[in-house]
XYZ file of N, CA and C in Angstrom:
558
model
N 0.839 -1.189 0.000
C 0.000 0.000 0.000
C 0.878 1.246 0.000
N 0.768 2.454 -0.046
C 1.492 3.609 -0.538
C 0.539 4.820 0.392
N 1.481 5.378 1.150
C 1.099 5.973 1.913
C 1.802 7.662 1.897
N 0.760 8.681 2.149
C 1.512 9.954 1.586
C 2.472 10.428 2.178
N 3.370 11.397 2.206
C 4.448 11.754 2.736
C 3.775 13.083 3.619
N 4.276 13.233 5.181
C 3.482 13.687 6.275
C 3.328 14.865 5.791
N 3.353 16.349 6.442
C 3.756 17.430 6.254
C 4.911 17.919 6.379
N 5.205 18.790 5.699
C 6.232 19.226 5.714
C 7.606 18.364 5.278
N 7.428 17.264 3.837
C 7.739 17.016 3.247
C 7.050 16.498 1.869
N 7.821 16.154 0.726
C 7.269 15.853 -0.192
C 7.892 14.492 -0.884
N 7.226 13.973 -1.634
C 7.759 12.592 -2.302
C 9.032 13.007 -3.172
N 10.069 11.626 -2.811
C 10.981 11.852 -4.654
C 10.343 11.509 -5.574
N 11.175 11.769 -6.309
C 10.913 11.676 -8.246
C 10.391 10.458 -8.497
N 11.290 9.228 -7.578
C 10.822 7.889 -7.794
C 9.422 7.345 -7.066
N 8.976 8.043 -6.255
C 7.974 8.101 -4.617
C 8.844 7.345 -3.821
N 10.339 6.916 -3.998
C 10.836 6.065 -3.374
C 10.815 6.646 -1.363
N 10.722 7.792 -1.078
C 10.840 7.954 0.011
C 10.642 9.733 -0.182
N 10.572 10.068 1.309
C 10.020 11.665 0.999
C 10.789 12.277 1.962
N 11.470 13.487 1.427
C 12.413 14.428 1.219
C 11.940 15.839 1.815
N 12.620 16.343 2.850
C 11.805 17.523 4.335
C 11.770 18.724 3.191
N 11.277 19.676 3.256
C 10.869 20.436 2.522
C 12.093 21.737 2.863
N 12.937 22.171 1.847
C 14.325 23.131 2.166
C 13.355 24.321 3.332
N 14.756 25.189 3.422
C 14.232 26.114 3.991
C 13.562 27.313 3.353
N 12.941 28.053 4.045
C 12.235 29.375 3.397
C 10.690 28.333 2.634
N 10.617 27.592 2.617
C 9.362 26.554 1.823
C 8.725 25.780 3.290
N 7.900 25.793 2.659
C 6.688 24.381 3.355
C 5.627 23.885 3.152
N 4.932 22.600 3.319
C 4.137 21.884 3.432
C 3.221 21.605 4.235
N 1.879 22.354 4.459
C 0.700 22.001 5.910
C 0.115 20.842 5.130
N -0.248 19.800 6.312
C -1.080 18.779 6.217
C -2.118 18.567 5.484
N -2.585 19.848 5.222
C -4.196 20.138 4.123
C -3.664 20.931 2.783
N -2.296 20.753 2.568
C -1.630 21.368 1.427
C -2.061 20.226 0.539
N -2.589 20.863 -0.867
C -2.958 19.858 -2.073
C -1.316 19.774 -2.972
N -1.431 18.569 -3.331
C -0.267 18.501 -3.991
C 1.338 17.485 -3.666
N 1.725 17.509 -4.707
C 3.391 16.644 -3.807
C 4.559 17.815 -3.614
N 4.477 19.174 -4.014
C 5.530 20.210 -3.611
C 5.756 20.856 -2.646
N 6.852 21.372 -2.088
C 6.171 22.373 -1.225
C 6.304 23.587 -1.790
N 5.597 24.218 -1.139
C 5.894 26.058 -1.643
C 6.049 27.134 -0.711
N 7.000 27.890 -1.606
C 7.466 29.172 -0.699
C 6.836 29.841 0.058
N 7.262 30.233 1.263
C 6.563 31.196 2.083
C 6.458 32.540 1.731
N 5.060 32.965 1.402
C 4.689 34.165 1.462
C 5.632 35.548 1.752
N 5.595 36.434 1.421
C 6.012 37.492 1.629
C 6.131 37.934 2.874
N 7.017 38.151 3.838
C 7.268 38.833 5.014
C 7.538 37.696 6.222
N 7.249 36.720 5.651
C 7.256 34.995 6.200
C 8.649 34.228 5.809
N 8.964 33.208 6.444
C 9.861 32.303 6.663
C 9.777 31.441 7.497
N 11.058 30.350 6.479
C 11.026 29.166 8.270
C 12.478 29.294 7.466
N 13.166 28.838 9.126
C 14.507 28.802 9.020
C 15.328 27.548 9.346
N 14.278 25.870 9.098
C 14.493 24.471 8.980
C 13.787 24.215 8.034
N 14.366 22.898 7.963
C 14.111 21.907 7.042
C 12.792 21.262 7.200
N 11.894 20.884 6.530
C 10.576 20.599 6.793
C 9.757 21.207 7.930
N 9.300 22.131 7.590
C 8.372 22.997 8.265
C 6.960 23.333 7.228
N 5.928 22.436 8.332
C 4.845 22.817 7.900
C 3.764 23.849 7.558
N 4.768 24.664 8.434
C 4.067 26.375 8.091
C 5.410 27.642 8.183
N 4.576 29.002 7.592
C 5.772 29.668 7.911
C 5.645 30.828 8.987
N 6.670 31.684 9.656
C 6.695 32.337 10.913
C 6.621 33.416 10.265
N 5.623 34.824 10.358
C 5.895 36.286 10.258
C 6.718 36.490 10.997
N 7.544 37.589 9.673
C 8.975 38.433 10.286
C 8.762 39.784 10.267
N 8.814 40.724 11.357
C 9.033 41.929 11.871
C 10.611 42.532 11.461
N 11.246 42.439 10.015
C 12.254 42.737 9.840
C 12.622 42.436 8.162
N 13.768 41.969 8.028
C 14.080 41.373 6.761
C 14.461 40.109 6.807
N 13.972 39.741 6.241
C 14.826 38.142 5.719
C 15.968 37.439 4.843
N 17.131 37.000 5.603
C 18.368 36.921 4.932
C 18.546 35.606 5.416
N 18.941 35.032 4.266
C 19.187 33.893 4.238
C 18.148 32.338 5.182
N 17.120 32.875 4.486
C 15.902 31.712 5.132
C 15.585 32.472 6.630
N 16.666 33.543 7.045
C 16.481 33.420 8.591
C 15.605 35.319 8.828
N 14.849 35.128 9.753
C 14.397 36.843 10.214
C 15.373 37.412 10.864
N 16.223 38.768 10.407
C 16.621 40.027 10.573
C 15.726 40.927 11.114
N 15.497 40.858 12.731
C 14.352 41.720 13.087
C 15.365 43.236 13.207
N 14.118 44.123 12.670
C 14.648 45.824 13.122
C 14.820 45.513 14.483
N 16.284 46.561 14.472
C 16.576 47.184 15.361
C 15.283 48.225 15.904
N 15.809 48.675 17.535
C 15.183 49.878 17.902
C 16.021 50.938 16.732
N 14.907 51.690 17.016
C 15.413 53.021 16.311
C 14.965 52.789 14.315
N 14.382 51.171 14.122
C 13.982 51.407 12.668
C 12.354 50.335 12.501
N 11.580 50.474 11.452
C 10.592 50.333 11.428
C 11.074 49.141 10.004
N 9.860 48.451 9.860
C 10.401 47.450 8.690
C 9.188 47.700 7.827
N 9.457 47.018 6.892
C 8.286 47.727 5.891
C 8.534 46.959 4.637
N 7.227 46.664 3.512
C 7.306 46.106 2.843
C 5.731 44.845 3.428
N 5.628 43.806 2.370
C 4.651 43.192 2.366
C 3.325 43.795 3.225
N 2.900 43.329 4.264
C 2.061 44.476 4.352
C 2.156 45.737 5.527
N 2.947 45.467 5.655
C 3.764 46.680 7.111
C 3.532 47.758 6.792
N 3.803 48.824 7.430
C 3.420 50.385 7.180
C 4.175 51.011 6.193
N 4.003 51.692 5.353
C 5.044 52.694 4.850
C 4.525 53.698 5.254
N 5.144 55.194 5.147
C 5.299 56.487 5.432
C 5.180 57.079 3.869
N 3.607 57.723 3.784
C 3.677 58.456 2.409
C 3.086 59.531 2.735
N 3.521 60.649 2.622
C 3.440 62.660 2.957
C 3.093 62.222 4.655
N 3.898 61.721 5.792
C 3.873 61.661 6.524
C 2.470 60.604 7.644
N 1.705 59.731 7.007
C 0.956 59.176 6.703
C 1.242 57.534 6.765
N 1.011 56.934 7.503
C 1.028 55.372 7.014
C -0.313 55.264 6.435
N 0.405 53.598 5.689
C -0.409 53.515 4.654
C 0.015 52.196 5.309
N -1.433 51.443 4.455
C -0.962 49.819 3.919
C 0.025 49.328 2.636
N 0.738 48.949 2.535
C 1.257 48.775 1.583
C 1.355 47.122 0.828
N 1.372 46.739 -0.416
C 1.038 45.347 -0.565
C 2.382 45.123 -1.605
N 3.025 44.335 -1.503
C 4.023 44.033 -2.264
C 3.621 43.330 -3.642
N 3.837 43.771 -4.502
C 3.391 42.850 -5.968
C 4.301 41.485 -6.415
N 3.809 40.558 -6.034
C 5.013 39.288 -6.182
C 4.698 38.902 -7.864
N 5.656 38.568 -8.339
C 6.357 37.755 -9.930
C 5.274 36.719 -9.465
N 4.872 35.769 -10.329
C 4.046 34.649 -10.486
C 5.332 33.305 -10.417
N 6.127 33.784 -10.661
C 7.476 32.630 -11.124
C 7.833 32.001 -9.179
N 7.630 30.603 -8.915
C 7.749 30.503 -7.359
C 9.035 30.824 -6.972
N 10.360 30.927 -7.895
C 11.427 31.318 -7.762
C 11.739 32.799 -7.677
N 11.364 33.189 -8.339
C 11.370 34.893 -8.470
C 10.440 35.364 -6.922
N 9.278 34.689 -6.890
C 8.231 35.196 -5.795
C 9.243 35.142 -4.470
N 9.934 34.128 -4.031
C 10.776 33.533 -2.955
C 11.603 34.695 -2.764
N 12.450 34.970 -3.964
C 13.659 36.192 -3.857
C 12.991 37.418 -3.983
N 12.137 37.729 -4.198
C 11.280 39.146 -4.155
C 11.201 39.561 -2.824
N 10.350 38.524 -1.913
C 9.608 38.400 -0.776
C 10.799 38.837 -0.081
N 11.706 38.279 -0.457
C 12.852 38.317 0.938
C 13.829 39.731 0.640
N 13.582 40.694 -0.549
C 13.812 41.447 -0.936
C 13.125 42.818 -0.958
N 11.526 42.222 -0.295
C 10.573 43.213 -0.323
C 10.436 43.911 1.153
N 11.079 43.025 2.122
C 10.931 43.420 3.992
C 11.968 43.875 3.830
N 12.138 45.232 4.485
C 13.399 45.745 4.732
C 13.096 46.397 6.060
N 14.334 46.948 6.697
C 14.599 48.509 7.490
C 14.893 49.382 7.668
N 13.766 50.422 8.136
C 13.949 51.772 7.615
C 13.950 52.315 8.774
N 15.123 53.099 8.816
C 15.552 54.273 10.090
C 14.419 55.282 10.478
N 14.471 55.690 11.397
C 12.999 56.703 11.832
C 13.771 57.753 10.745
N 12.737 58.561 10.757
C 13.378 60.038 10.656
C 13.643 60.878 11.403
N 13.856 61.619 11.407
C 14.721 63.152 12.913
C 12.536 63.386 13.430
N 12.799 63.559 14.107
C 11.350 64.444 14.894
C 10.499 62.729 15.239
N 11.477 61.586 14.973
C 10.779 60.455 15.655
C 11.658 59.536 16.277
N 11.016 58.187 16.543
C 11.542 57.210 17.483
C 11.011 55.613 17.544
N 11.958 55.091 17.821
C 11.191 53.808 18.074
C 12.131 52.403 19.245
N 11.339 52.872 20.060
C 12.763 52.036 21.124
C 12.327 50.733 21.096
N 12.056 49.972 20.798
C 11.752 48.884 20.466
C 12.326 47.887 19.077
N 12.400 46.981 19.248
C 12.999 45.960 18.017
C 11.574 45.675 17.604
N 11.565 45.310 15.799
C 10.658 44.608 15.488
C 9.799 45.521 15.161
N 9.602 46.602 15.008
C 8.211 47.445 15.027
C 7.978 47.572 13.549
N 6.312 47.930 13.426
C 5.857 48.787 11.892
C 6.273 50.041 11.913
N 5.983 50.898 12.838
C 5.589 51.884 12.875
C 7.134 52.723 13.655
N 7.276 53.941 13.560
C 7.981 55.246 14.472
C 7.027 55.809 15.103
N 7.362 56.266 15.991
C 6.299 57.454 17.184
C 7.031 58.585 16.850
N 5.855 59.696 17.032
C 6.673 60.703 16.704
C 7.325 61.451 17.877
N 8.018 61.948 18.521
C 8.323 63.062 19.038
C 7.589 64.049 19.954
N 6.976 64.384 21.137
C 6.184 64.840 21.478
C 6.163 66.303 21.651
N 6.556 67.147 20.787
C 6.518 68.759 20.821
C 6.265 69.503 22.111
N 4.874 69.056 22.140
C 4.119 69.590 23.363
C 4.983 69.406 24.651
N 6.106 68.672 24.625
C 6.888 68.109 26.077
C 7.895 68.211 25.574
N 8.499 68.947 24.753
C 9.996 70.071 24.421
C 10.307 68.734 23.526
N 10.062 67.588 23.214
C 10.900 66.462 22.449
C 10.933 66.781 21.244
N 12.281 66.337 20.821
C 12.822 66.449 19.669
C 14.126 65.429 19.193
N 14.159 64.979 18.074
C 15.342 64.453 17.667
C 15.597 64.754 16.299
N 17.019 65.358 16.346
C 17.313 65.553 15.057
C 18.339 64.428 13.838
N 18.688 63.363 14.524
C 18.735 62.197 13.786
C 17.870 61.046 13.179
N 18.250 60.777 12.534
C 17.659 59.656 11.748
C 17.977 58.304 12.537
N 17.259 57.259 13.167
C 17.501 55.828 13.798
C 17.636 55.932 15.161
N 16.980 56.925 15.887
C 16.864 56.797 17.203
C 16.284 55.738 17.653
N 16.205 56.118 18.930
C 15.419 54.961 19.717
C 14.755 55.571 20.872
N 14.976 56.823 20.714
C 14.693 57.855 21.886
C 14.600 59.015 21.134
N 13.850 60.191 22.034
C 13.701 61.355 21.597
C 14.652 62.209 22.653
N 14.986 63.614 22.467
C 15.955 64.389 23.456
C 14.578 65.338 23.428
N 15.232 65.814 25.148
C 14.141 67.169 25.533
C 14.857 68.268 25.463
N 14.654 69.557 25.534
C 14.788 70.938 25.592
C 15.707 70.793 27.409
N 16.648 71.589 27.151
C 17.052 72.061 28.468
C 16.819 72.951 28.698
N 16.826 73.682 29.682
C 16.298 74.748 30.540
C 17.528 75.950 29.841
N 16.291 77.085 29.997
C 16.866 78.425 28.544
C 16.744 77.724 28.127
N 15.901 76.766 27.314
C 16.108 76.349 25.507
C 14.498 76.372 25.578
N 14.521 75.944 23.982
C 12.710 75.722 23.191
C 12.963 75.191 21.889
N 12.091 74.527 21.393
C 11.498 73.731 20.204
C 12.173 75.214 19.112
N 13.099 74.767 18.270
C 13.089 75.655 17.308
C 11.380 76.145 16.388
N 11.165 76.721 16.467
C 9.525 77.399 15.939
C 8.727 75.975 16.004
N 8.673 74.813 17.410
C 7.792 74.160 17.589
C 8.079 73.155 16.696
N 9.572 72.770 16.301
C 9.681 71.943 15.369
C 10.623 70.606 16.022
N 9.595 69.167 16.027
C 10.655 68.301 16.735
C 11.439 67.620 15.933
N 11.923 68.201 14.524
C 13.227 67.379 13.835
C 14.437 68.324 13.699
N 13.926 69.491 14.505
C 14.833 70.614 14.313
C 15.945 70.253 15.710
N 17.131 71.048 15.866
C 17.935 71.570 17.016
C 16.701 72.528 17.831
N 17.132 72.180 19.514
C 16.582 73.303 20.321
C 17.044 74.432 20.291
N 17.014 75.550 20.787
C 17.027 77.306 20.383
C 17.475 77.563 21.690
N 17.520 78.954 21.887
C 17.744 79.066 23.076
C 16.641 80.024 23.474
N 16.239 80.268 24.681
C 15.223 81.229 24.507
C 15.819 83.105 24.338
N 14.909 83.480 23.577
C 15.229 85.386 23.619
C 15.411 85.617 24.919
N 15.905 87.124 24.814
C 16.470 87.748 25.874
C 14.524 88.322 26.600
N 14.492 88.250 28.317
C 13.406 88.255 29.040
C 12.064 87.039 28.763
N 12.878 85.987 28.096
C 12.122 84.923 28.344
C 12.884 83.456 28.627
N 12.017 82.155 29.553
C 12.774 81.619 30.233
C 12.107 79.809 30.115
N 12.608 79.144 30.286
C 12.176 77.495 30.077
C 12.821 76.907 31.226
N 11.904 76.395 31.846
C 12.549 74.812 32.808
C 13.073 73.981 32.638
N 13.061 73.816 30.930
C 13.451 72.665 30.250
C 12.305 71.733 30.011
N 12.465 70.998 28.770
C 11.162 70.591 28.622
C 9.943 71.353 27.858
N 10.435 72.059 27.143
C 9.305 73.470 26.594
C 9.168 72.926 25.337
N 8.115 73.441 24.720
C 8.226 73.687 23.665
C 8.361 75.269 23.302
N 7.396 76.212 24.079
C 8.068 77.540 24.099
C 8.176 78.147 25.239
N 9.343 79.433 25.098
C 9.755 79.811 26.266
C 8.475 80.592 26.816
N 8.746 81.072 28.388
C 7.675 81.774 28.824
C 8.185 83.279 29.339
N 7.322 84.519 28.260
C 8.221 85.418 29.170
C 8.092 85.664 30.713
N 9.279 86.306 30.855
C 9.221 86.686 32.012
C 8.276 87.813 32.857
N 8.200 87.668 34.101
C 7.396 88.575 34.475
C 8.439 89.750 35.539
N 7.946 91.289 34.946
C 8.511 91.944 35.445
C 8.446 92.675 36.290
């Protein structure tokens, strides 16, 4: 009698015996067919016969997840992008070819540094936070992981958190932490 090959492998050429499914590919139990096939876009497995594949919060190199660092957001398949300051959904257009689709996918997750006036202290994220103005924060680099506050005499250059802090004019004064100075009282 002839019996199918479990999940997360597939028959040889001959059916002589069945062969774990490489990496970055797999086979679920209710998969039709004797192949396996590539994991989806933003997905991976990083063994040999795996019946399903793991979402990655990063890029994928070499079968394996590259999660972002703090300080960057990943993007691609359906993760956030940043368009006129705006996330969006974004959908990756895969090749029909299962070879081309495989190297796309793993070509389509990447990481992207915050921009200056944001942050993201966390590994793995969609998204940057921005900067909280209102509470003197600001950063003027790109790949933080943190925002900087206003020191005392200083303020939000014209309320701007990707800018440098200012210092305040002459008869006005900050605790630090401003976004603007307060004049003084005389």
């Amino acid at each position: 009698s002839c019996s199918p090959c479990p999940a997360g492998t597939f028959p040889a050429e001959d059916a002589s015996k069945c062969i774990p499914c490489a990496k970055g590919s797999y086979r679920g139990a209710r998969d039709a067919g004797d192949r396996c096939k590539p994991c989806p876009a933003g997905q991976y497995t990083s063994v040999t016969g795996s019946t399903s594949c793991l979402h990655c919060q990063g890029r994928i190199e070499d079968d394996d997840c590259k999660v972002c660092k703090a300080g960057e957001k990943f993007e691609g398949g359906t993760a956030s992008l940043v368009v006129e300051g705006r996330y969006q959904k974004l959908e990756v257009p895969l090749v029909h070819s299962v070879l081309l689709e495989q190297k796309q996918a793993k070509v389509a997750i990447k990481c992207i540094a915050c921009e200056p006036g944001e942050y993201q202290p966390k590994a793995g994220q969609s998204t940057c936070i921005p900067c909280d103005s209102d509470r003197g924060e600001f950063q003027t680099e790109k790949g933080s992981s943190h925002c900087k506050t206003t020191k005392p005499g200083y303020q939000l250059n014209q309320g701007n958190s990707a800018a440098e802090e200012v210092k305040c004019e002459k008869d006005y004064y900050s605790s630090g932490r401003a976004k603007n100075c307060v004049k003084c009282r005389i």
